[in-house]
Coordinates of C-alpha atoms in Angstrom, one line a residue:
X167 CA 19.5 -19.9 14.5
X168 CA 17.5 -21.5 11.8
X169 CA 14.6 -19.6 10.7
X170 CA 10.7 -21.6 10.2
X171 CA 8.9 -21.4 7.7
X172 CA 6.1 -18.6 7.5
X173 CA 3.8 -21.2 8.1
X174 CA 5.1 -22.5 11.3
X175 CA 4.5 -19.5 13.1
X176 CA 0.1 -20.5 13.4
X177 CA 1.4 -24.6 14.0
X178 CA 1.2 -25.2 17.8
X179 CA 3.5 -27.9 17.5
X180 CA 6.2 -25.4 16.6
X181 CA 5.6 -24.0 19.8
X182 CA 5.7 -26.6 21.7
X183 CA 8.9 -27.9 20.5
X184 CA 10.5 -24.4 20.3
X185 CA 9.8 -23.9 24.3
X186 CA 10.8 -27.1 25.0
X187 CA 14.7 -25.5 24.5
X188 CA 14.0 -22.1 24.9
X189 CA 13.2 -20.2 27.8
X190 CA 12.1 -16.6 27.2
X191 CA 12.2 -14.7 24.1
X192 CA 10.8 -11.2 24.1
X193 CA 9.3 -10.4 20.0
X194 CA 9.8 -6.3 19.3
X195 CA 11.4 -6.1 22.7
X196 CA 10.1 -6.5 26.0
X197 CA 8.1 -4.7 28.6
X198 CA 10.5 -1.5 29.2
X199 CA 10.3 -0.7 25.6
X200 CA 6.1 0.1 26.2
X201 CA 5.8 0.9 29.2
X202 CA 5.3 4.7 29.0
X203 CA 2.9 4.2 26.5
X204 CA 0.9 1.4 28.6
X205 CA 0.9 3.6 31.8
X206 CA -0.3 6.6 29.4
X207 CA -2.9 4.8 27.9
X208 CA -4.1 2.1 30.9
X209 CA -3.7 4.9 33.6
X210 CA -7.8 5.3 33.3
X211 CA -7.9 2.1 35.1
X212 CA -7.3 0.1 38.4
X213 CA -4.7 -1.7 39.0
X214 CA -7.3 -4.5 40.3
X215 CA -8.7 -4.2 37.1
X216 CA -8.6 -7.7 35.1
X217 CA -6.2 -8.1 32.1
X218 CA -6.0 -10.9 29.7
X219 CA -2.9 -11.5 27.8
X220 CA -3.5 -13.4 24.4
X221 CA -0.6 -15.4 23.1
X222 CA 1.8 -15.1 26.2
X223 CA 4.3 -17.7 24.8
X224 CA 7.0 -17.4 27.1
X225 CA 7.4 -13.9 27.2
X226 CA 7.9 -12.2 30.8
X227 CA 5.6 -9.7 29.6
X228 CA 2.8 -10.3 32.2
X229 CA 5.2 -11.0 35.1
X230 CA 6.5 -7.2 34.3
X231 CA 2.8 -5.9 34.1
X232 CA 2.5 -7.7 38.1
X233 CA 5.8 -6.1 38.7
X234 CA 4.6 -2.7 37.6
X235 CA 1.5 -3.5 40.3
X236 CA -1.4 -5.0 38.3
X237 CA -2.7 -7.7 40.1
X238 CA -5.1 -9.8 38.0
X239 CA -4.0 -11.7 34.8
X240 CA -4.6 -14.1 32.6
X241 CA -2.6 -15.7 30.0
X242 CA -3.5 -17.9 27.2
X243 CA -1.7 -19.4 25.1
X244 CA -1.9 -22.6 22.5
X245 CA 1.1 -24.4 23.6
X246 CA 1.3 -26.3 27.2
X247 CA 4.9 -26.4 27.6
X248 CA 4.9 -22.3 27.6
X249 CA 2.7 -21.9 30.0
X250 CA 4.1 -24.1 31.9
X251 CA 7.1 -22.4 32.5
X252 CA 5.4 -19.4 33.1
X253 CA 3.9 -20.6 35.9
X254 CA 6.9 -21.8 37.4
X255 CA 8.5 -18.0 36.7
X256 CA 5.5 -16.5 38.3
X257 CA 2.6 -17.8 40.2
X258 CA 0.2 -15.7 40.9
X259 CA -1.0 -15.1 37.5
X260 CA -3.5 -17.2 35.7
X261 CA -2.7 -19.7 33.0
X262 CA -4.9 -21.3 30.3
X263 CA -4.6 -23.0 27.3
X264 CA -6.5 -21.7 24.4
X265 CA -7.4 -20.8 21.1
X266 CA -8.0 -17.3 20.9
X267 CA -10.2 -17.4 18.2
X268 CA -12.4 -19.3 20.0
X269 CA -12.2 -18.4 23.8
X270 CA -14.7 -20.0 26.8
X271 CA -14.6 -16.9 29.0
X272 CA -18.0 -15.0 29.6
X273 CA -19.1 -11.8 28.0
X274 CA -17.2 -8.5 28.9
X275 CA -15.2 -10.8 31.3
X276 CA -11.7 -8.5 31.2
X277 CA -11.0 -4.6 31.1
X278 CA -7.9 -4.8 29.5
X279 CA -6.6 -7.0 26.7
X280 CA -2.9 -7.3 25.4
X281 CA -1.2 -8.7 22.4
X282 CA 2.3 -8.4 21.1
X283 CA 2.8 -10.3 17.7
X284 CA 0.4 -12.7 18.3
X285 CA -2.1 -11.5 15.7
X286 CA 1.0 -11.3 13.0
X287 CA 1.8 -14.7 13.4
X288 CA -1.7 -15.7 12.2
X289 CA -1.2 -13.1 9.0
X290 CA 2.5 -14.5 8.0
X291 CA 1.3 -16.4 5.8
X292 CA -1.3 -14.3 3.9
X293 CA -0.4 -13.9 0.1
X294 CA -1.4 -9.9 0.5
X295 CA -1.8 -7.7 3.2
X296 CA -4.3 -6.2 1.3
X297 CA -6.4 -9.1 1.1
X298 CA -9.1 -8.6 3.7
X299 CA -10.9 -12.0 2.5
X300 CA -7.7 -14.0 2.8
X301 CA -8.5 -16.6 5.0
X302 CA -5.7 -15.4 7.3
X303 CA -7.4 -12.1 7.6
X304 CA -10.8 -14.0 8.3
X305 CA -9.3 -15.8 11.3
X306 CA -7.6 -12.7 13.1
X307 CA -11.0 -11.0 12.2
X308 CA -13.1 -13.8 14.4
X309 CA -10.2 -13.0 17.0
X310 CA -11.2 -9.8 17.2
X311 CA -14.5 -10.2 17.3
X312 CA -14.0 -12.3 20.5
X313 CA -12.2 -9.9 21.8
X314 CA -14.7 -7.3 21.4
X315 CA -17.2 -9.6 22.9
X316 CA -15.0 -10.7 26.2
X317 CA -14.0 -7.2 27.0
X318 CA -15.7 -5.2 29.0
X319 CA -17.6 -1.7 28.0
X320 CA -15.3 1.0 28.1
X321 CA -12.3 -1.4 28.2
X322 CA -8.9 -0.7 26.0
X323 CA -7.1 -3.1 23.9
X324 CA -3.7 -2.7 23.3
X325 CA -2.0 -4.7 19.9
X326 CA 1.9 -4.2 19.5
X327 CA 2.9 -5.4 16.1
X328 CA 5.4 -4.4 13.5
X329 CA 2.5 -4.4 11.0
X330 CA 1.9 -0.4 10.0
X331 CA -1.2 1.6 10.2
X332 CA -2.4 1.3 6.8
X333 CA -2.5 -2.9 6.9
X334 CA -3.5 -3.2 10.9
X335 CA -6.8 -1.0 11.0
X336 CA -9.0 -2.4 8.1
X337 CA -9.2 -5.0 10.3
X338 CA -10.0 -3.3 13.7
X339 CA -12.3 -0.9 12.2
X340 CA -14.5 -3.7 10.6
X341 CA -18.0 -3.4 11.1
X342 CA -19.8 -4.2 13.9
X343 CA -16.4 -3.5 16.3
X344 CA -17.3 0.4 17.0
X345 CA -13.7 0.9 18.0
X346 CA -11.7 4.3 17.9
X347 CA -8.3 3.6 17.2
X348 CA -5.1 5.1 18.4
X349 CA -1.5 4.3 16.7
X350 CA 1.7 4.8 18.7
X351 CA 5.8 4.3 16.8
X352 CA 8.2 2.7 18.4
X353 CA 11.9 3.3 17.3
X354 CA 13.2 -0.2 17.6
X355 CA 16.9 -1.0 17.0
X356 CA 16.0 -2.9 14.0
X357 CA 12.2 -3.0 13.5
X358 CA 10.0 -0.2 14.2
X359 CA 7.3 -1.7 15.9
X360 CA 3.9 0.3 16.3
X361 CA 1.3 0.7 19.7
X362 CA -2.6 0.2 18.9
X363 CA -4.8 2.0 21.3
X364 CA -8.1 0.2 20.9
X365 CA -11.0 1.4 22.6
X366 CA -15.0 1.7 22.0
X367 CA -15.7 4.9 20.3
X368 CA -15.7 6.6 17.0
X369 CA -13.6 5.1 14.4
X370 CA -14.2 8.0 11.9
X371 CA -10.9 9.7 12.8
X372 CA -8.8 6.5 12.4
X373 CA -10.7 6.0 8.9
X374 CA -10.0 9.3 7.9
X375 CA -6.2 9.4 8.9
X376 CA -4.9 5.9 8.1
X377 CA -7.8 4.5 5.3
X378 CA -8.2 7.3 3.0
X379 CA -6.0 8.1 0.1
X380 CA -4.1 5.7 1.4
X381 CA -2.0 5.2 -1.7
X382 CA -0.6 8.9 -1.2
X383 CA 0.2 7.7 2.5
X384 CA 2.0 4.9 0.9
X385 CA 4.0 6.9 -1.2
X386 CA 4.8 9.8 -0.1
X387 CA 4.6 9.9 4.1
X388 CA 7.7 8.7 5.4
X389 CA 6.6 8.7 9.3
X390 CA 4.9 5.4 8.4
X391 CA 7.0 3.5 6.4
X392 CA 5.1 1.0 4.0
X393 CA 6.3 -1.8 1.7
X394 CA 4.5 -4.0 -0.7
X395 CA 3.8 -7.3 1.7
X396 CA 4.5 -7.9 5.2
X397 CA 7.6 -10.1 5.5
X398 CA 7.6 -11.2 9.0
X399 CA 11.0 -13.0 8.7
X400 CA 13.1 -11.1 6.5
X401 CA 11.9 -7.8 8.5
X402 CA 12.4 -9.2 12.0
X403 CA 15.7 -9.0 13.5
X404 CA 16.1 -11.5 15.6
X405 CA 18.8 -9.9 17.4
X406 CA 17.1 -6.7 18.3
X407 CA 14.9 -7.5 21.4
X408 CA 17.7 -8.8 23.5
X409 CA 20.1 -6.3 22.9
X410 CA 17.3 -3.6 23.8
X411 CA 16.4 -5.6 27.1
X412 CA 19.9 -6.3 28.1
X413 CA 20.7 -2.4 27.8
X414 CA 17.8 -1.1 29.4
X415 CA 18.0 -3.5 32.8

């Protein structure tokens, strides 16, 4: 498999000629790999509840949440050709193309909102991580700022990413968010991969934990592994997430 460019991974012509050939792929594994951890943190709410997923791509992510018994989603995504197929996988769901930095749905429109990698495909190109006035940090910051404004009071948002603590929460504990923040680790068979529980509350605990002296957290705490940048490519194996699924169907 040829790998893109960093670049290509925010070019929505990339995905629309990468799901013309392929027809699922699941990034950091697929459902079974977070699904104690979703019914952990999502078991406050109804299954009726409304759930958006950002970024489905042509994952079967959302037709495993249905499985599982939730009953209303909604998927966005910027490429046509993924959401096209699926819809033709599963019908009952919702499917819209959009850009998630700018979304049309009304205020505190959904209770629950889910990403997996879709926020570290709009930081893989981003010189730094620790660049918070990167461009690429200013765009997934108005994402999550839409977010906060679509979801609902007392609604959770859950990001799965391979990005560590000490990069991710900067960003979801800018101002004017008033999220408390929750961080799962996921053993992957390559990548680690790491659960954020976002909900409204008080982010002085994730501050304290993951923000300060975080320079002794990079050096010498060896639960959260760190490196100098985030290299999406060279970190991901590609590999990984189908030999996970395959073994745990």
């Amino acid at each position: 498999m040829n790998l893109p460019r960093n670049e290509d991974y925010s070019k929505p012509e990339y995905w629309e000629k990468r799901y013309i050939s392929e027809e699922e792929y699941e990034w950091l594994g697929g459902f079974q790999c977070y699904k104690s951890i979703l019914q952990k943190y999502l078991s406050k709410h109804q299954q009726s509840d409304s759930i958006l997923q950002l970024g489905c791509g042509n994952s079967s992510f959302s037709t495993d949440l249905r499985n599982e018994g939730w009953e209303n989603i909604t998927n966005i995504d910027i490429s046509l050709t993924g959401l096209q197929k699926l819809r033709r996988r599963e019908r009952d769901s919702n499917y819209v193309l959009m850009d998630m930095s700018i979304m049309s749905f009304k205020d505190k429109a959904f209770d629950i909102v889910v990403e997996k990698c879709t926020l570290d495909s709009l930081l893989v190109t981003a010189e730094s991580p620790w660049d918070l006035d990167s461009k690429q940090h200013k765009l997934v910051g108005r994402v999550l700022k839409e977010i906060k404004r679509i979801l609902n009071p007392g609604g959770t948002f859950i990001s799965i990413t391979f990005s560590q603590p000490h990069f991710r929460v900067p960003l979801l504990l800018a101002e004017g968010l008033g999220w408390s923040v929750q961080v799962e680790k996921i053993e992957g068979v390559g990548l680690h991969s790491f659960v954020f529980i976002i909900q409204d509350g008080d982010p002085a605990p994730a501050r304290t934990k993951y923000l300060h002296s975080s320079s002794l957290v990079i050096q010498h705490n060896s639960d959260w592994e760190s490196s100098d940048e985030e290299k999406f490519l060279e970190n991901l194996n590609l590999d990984s997430d189908q030999e996970e699924d395959s073994s745990s169907s």
